[in-house]
mmCIF file of C-alpha atoms in Angstrom:
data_model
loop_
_atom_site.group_PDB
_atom_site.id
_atom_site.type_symbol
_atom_site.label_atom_id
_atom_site.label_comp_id
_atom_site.label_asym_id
_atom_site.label_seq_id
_atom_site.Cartn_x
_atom_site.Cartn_y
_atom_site.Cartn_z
ATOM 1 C CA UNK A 260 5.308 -10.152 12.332
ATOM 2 C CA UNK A 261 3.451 -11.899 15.062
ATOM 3 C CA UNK A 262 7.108 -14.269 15.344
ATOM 4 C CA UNK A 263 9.183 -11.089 16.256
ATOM 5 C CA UNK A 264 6.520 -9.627 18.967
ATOM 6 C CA UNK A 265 7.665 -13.198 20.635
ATOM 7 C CA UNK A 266 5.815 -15.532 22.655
ATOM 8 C CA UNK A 267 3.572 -16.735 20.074
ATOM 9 C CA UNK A 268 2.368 -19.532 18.140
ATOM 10 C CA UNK A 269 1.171 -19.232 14.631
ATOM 11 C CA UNK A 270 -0.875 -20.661 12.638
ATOM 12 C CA UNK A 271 -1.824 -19.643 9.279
ATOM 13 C CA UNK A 272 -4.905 -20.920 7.239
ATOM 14 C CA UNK A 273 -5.258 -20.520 3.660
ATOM 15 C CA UNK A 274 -8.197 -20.438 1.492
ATOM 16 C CA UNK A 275 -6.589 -21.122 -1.763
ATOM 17 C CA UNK A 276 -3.513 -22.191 -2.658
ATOM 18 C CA UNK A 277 -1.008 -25.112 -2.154
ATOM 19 C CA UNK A 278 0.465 -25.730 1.470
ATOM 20 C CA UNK A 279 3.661 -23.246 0.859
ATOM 21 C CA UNK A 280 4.424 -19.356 0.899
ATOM 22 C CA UNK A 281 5.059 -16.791 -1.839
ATOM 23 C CA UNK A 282 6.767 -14.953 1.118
ATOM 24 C CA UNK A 283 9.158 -16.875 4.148
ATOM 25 C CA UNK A 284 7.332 -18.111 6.667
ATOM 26 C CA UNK A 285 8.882 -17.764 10.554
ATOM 27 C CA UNK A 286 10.528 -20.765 11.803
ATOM 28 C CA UNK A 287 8.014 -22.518 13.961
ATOM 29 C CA UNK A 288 4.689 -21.113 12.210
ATOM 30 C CA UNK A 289 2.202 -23.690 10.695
ATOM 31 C CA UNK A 290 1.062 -23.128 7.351
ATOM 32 C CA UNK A 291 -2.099 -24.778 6.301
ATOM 33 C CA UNK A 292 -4.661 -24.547 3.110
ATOM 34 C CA UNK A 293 -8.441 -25.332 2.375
ATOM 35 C CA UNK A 294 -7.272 -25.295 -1.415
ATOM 36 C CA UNK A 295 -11.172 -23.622 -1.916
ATOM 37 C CA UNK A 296 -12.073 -22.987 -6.381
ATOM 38 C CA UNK A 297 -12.529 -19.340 -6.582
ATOM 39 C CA UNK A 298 -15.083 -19.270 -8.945
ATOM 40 C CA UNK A 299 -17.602 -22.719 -7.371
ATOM 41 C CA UNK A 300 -20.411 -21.352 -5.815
ATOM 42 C CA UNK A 301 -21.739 -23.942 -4.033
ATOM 43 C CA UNK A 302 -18.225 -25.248 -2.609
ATOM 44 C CA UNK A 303 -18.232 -21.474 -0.952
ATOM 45 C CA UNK A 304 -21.471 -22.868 1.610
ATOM 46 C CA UNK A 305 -18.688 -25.455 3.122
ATOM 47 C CA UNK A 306 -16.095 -22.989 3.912
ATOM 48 C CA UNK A 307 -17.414 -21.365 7.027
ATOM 49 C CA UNK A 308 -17.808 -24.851 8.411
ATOM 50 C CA UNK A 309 -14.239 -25.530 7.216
ATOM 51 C CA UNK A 310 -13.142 -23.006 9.332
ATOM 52 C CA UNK A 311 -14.840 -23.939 12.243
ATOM 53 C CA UNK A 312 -13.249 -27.417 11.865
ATOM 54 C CA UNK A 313 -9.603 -25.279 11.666
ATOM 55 C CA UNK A 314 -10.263 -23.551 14.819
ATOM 56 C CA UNK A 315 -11.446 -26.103 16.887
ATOM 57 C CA UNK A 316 -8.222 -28.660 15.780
ATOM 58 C CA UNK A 317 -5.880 -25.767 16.805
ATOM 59 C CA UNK A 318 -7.377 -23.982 19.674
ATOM 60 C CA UNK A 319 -6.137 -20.524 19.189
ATOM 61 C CA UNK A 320 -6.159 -17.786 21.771
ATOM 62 C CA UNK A 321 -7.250 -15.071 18.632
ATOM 63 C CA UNK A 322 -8.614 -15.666 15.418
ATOM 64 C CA UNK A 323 -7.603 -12.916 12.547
ATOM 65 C CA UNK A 324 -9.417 -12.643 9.392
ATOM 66 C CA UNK A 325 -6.765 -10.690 7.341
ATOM 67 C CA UNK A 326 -8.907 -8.773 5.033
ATOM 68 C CA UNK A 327 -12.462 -7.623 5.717
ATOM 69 C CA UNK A 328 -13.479 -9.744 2.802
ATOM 70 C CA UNK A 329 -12.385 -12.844 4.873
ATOM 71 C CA UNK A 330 -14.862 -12.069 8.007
ATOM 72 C CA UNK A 331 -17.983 -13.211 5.871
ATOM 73 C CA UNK A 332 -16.440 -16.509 6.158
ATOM 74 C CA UNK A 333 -15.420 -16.348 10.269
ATOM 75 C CA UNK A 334 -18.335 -14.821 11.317
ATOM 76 C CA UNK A 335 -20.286 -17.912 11.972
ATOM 77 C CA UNK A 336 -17.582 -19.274 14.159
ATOM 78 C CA UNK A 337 -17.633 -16.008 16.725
ATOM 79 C CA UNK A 338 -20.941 -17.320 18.693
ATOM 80 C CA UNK A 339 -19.619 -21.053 18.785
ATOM 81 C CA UNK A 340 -16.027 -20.288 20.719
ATOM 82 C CA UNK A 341 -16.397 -17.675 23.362
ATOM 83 C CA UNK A 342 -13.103 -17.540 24.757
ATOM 84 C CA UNK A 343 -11.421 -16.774 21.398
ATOM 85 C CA UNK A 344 -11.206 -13.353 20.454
ATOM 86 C CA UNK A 345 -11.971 -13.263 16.613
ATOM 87 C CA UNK A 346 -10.493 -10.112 14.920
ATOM 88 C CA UNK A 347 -11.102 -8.228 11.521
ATOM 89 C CA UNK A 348 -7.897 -6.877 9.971
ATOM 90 C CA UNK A 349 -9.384 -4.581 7.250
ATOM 91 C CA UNK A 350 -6.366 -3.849 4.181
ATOM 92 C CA UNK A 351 -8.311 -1.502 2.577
ATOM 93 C CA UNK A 352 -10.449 1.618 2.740
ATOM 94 C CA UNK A 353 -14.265 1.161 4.206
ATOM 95 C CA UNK A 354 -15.351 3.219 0.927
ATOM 96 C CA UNK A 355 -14.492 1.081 -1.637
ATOM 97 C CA UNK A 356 -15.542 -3.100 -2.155
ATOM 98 C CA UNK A 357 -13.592 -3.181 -5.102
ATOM 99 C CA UNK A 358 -16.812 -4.794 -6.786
ATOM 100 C CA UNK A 359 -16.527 -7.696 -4.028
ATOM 101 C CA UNK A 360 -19.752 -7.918 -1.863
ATOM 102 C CA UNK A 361 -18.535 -10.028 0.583
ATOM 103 C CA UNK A 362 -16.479 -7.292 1.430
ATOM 104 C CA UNK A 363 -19.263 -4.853 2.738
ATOM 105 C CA UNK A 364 -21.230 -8.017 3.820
ATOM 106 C CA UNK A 365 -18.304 -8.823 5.931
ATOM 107 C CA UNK A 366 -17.270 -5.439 6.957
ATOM 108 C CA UNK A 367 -20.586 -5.324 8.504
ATOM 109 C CA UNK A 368 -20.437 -8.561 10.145
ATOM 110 C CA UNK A 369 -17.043 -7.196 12.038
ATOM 111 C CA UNK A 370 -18.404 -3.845 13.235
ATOM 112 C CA UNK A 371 -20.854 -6.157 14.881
ATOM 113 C CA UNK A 372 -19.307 -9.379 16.061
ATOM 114 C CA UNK A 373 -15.440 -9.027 15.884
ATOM 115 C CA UNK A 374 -13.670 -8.223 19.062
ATOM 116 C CA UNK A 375 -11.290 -5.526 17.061
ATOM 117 C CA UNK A 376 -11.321 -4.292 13.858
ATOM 118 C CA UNK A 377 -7.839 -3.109 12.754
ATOM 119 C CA UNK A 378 -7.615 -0.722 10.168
ATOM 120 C CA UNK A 379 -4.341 1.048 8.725
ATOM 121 C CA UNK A 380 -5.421 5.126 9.191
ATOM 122 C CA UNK A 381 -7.425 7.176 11.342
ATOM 123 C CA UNK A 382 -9.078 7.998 8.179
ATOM 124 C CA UNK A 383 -10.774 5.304 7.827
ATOM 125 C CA UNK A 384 -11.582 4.297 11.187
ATOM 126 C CA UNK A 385 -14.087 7.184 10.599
ATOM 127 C CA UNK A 386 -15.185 5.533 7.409
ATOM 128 C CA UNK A 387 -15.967 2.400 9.695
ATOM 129 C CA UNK A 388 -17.584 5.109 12.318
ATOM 130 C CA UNK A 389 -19.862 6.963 9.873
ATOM 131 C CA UNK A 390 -20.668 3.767 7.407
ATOM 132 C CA UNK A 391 -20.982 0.807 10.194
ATOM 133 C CA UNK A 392 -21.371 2.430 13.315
ATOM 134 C CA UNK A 393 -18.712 0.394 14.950
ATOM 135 C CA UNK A 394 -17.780 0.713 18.409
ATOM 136 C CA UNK A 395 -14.557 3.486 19.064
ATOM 137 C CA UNK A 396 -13.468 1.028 21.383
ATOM 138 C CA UNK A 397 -13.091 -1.712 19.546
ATOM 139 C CA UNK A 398 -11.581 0.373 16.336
ATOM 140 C CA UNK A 399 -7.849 0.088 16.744
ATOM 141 C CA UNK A 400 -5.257 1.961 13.901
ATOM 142 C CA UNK A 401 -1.805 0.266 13.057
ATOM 143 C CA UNK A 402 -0.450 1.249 9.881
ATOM 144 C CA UNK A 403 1.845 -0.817 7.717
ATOM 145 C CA UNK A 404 5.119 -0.799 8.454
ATOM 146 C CA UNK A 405 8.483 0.368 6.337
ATOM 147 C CA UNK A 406 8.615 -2.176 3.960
ATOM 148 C CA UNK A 407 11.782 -4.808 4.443
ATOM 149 C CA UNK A 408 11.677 -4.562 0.825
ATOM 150 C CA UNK A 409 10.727 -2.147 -2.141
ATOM 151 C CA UNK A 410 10.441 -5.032 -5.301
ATOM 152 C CA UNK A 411 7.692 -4.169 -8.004
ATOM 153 C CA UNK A 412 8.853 -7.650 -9.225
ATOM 154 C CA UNK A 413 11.477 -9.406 -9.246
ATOM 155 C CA UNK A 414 14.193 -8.006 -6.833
ATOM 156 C CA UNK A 415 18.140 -7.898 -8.374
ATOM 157 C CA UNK A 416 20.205 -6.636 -5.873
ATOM 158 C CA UNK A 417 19.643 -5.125 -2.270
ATOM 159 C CA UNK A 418 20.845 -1.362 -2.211
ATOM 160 C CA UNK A 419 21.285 1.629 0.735
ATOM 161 C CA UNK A 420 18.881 4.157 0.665
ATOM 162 C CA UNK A 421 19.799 6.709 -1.976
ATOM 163 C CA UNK A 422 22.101 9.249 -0.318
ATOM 164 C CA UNK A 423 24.640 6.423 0.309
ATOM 165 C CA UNK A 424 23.814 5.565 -4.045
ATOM 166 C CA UNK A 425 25.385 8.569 -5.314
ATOM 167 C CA UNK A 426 28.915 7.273 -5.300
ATOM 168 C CA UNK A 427 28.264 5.215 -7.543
ATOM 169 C CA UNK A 428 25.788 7.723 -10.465
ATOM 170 C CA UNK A 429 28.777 6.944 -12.871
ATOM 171 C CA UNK A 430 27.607 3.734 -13.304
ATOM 172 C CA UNK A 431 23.963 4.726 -14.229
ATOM 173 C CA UNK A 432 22.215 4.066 -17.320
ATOM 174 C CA UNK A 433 22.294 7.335 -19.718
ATOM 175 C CA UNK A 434 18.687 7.950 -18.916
ATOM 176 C CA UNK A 435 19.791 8.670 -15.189
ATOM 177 C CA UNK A 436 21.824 11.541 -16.263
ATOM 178 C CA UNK A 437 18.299 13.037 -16.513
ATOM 179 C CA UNK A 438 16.324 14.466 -13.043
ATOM 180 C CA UNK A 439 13.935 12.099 -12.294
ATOM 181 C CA UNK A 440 10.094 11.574 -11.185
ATOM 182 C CA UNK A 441 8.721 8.199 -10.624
ATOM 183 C CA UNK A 442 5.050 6.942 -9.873
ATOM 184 C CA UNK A 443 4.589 3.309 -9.294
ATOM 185 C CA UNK A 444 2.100 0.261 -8.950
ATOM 186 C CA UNK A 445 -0.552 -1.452 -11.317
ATOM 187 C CA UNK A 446 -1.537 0.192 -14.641
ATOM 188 C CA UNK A 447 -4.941 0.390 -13.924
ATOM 189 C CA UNK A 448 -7.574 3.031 -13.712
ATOM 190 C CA UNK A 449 -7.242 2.982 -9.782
ATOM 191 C CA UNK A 450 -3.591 4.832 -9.896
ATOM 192 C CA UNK A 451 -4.239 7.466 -11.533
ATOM 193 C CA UNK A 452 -1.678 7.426 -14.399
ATOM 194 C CA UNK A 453 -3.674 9.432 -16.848
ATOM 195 C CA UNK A 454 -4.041 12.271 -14.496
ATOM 196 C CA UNK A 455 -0.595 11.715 -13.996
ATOM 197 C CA UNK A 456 0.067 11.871 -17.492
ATOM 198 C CA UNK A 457 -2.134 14.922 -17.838
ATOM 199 C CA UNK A 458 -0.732 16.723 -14.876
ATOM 200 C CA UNK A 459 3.023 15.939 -16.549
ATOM 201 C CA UNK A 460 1.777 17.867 -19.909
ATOM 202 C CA UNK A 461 0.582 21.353 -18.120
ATOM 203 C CA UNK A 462 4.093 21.736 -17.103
ATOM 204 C CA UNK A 463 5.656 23.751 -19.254
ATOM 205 C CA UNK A 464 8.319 21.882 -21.733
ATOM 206 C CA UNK A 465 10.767 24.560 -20.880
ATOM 207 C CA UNK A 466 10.656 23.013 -17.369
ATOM 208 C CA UNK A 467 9.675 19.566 -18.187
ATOM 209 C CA UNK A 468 13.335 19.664 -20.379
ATOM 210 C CA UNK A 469 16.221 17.681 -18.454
ATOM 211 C CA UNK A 470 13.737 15.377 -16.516
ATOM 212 C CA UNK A 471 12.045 12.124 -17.308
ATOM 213 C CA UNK A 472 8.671 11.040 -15.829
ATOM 214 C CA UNK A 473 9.213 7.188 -14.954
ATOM 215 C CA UNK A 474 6.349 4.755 -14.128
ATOM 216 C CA UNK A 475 6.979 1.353 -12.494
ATOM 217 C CA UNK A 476 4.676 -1.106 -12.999
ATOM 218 C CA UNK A 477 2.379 -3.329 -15.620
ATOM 219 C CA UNK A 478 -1.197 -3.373 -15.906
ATOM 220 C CA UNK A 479 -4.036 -3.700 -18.323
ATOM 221 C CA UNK A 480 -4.124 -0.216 -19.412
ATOM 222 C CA UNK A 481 -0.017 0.199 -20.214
ATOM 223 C CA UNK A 482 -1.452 1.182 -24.540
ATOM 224 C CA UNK A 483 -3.312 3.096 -23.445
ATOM 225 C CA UNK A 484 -1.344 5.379 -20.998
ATOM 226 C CA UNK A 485 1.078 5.231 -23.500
ATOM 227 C CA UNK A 486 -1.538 5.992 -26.437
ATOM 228 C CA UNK A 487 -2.574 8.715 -23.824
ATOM 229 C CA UNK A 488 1.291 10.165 -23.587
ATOM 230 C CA UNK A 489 1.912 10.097 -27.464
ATOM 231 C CA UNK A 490 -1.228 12.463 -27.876
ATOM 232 C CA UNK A 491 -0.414 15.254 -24.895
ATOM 233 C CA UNK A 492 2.817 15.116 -27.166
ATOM 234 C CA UNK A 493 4.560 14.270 -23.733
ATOM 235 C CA UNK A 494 6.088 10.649 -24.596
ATOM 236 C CA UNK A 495 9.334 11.546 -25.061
ATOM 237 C CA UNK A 496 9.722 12.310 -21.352
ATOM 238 C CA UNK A 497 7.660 9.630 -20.138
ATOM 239 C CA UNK A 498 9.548 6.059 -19.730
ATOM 240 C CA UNK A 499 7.526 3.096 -18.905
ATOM 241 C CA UNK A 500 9.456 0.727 -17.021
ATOM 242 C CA UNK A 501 7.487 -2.348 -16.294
ATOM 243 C CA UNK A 502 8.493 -4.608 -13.654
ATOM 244 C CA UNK A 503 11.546 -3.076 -11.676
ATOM 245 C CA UNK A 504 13.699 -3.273 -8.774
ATOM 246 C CA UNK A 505 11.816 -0.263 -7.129
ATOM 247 C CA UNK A 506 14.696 0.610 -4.301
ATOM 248 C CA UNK A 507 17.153 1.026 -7.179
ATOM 249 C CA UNK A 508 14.589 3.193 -9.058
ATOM 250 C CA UNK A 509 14.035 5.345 -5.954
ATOM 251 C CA UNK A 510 17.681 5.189 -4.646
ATOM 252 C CA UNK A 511 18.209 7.291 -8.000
ATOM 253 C CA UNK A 512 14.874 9.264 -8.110
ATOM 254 C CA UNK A 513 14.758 13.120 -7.181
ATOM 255 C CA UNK A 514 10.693 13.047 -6.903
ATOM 256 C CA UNK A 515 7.996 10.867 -6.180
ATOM 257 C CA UNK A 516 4.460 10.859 -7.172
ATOM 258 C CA UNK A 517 1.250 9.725 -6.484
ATOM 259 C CA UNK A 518 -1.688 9.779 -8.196
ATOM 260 C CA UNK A 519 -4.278 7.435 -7.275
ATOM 261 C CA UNK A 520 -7.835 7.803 -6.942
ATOM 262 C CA UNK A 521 -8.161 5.749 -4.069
ATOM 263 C CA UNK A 522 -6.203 3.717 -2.052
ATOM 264 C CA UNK A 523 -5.780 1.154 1.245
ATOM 265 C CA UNK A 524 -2.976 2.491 2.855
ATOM 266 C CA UNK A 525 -0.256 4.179 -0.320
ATOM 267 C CA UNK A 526 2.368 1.771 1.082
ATOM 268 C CA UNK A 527 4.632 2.624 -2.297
ATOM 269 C CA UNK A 528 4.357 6.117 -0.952
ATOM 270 C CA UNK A 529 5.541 5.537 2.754
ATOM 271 C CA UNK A 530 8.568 3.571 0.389
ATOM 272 C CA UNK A 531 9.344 6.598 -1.282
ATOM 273 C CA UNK A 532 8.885 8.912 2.021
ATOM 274 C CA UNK A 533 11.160 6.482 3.922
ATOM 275 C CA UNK A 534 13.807 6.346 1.046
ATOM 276 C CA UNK A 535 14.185 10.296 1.308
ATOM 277 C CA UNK A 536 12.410 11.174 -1.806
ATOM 278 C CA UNK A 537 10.091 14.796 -1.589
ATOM 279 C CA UNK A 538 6.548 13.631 -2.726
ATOM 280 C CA UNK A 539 3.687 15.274 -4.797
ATOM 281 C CA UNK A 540 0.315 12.757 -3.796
ATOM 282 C CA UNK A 541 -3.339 13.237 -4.373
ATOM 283 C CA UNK A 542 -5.104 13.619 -0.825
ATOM 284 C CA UNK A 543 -7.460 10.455 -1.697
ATOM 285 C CA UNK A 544 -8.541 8.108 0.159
ATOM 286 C CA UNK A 545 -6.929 6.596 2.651
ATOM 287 C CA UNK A 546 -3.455 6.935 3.538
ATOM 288 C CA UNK A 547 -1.351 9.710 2.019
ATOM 289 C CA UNK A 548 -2.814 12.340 4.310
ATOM 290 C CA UNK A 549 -1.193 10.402 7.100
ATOM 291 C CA UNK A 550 2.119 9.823 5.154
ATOM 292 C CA UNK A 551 2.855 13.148 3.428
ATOM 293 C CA UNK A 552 3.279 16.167 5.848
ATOM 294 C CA UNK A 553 1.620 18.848 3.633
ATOM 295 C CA UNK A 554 4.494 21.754 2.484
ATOM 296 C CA UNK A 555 7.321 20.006 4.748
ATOM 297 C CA UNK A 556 7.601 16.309 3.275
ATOM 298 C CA UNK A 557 6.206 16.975 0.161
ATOM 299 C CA UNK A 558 2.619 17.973 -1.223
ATOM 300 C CA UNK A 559 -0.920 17.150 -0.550
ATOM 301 C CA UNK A 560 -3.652 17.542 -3.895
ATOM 302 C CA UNK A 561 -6.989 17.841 -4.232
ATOM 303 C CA UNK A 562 -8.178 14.519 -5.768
ATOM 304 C CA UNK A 563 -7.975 14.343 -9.084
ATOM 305 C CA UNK A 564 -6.490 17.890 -9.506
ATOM 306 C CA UNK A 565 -4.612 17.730 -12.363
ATOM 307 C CA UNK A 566 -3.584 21.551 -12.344
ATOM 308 C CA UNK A 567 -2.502 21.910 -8.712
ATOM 309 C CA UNK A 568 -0.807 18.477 -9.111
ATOM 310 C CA UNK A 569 1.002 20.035 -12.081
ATOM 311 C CA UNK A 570 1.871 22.869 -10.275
ATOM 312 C CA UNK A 571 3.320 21.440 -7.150
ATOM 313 C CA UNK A 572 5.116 19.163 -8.822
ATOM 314 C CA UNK A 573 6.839 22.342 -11.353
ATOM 315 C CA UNK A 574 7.779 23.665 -8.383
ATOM 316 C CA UNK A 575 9.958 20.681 -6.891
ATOM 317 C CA UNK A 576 11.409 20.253 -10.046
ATOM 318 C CA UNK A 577 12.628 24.294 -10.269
ATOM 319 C CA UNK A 578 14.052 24.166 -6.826
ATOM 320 C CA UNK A 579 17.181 21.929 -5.817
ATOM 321 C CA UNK A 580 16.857 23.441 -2.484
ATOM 322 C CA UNK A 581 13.066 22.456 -1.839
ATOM 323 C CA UNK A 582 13.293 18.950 -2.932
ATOM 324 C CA UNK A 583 16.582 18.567 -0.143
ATOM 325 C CA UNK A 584 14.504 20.027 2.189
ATOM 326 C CA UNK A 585 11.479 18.006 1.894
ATOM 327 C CA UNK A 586 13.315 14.605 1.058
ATOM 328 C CA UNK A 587 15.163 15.364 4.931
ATOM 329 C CA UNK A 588 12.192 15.459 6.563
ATOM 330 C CA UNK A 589 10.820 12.557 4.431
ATOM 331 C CA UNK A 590 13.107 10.211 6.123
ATOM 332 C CA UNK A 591 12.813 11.416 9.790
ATOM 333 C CA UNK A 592 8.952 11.352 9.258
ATOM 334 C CA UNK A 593 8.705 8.025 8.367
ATOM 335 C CA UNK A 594 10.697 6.621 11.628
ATOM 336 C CA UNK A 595 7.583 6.789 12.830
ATOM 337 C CA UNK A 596 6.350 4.037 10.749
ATOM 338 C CA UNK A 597 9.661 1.661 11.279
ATOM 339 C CA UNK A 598 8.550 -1.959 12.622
ATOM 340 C CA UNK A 599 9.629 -1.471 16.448
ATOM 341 C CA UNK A 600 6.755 1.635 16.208
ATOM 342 C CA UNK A 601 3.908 -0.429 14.623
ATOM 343 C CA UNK A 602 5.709 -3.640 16.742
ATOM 344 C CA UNK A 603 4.767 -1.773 19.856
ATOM 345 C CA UNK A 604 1.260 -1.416 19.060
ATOM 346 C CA UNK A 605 0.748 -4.898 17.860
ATOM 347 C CA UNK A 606 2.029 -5.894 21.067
ATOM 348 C CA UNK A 607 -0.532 -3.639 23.060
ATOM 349 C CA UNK A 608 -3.591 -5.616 20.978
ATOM 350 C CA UNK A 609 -1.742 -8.647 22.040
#
């Protein structure tokens, strides 16, 4: 990211792990790791000074904590280097900890002693208004970016976005020959699949015949979301995919859906919305309301909603005109989420 704004040296510090990426690292960037336990208390009261150690052997211009969680650690080092600017990059929504204390701990640290705290959506830079009482001026928004790549798991084969697909729907597996709506991301409670599931069974079967509800992903509830299907007698309709290559699934998708509780940011949905697909999406928090363009990219819900949900979603699937309508303005929406956008605003913080 930083690599392509240019001018920059990075240096990246890891908590845990082994000194290499999961994910390619720019040429020229410095990877480095503290190799910390997780679960040892008492090695936890070293870290801060760890850190401190880091920053003065490198002598950065700006310090990021990526992840509020990961401010609790820095905070102590924001009084001892003045000319540093120390910055909190929150990845989440200011409602939710996700049972971590240190989060709220250290999103309250930030609204006092960070220089900027970055969060992804307007949304919740009133979250960090209303619950913190953090500065306006030192609240900046910069959403994701359009993913380089849309891989639940393990990626097979890079493909065009879907219109440029279509030559080859010959080639598709027999399910494909069915319309398609797909929902995506961890089988937990946090997505949403039951009311998914739910909202899928108040459409009528008449309608529900000749399409196939597909969910990407794995999780610790996948029995019993399929338990669930099996008794709203929908499971014949309702394909569990696992891990996938999710660009191929929404290259040859006519719908997407959404129906988390809560959420950071919805990147899979700005996938979808950038691949061209109409969406259906629970307004929760944060980040769909800022993606989906309510009745001209797809459809906004009530959280947890299950009956408008069902009925939003009926009506994409009865009208061929509607969902080539909405998935148009999907992909001109998102441009405004392409890299050189969110690049640009990087750049400004710079």
């Amino acid at each position: 990211m930083l690599d392509e704004i240019g001018g920059h040296q990075i240096n990246v510090l890891s908590i845990r792990g082994g000194a290499s990426s999961f994910f390619p690292m720019p040429e020229g960037a410095n990877l480095a790791t503290l190799n910390h336990p997780k679960k040892r208390w008492l090695k936890q009261l070293s870290l801060p000074l760890e850190i401190i150690s880091a920053i003065r052997n490198t002598g950065p211009d700006v310090v990021i904590a990526v992840d509020s969680v990961h401010f609790f650690y820095l905070a102590a080092a924001t009084g001892l280097f003045p000319k540093i600017r120390f910055w909190c990059w929150e990845h989440f929504n200011a409602l939710s900890t996700l049972g971590i204390r240190r989060r709220g701990l250290g999103r309250r640290l930030a609204s006092i002693l960070a220089d900027a705290v970055i969060v992804l959506t307007t949304e919740d830079r009133r979250y960090w208004r209303a619950l913190f009482g953090t500065s306006p001026s030192r609240l900046v928004v910069i959403p994701n970016p359009i993913p380089h790549s849309s891989a639940v798991a393990s990626p097979s084969e890079d493909l065009s976005p879907r219109d440029a697909t279509m030559d080859g729907a010959q080639s598709l597996p027999n399910s494909c020959a069915r319309k398609t709506v797909l929902a995506a991301g961890r089988l937990e409670e946090q997505k949403g699949f039951d009311l998914l599931l739910r909202s899928w069974a108040l459409i009528p079967q008449r309608n529900r015949a000749g399409w196939l509800l597909k969910i990407a992903g794995e999780g610790r509830l996948k029995s019993e979301l399929e338990a669930l299907a099996f008794e709203l007698g929908v499971r014949d309709s309702v394909e569990f995919l696992g891990y996938v290559d999710l660009s191929y699934e929404m290259c040859v998708s006519d719908i997407f859906a959404l129906s988390s509780r809560f959420e950071g940011f919805a990147l899979v949905l700005l996938e979808a919305v950038s691949a061209g697909l109409p969406c259906v999406a629970f307004s929760c928090p944060s980040g769909p309301k800022e993606i989906v363009d309510h009745g001209r990219s797809g459809y906004l819900v009530p959280p947890g909603d299950t009956v408008s949900f069902a009925k939003r979603l009926n009506g994409l699937m009865q009208s061929d005109d509607l969902r080539d309508k909405f998935g148009e303005y999907s992909a001109i929406s998102a441009e405004r989420f392409a890299w050189p956008m969110v690049r640009r605003k990087w750049a400004e913080l710079l």
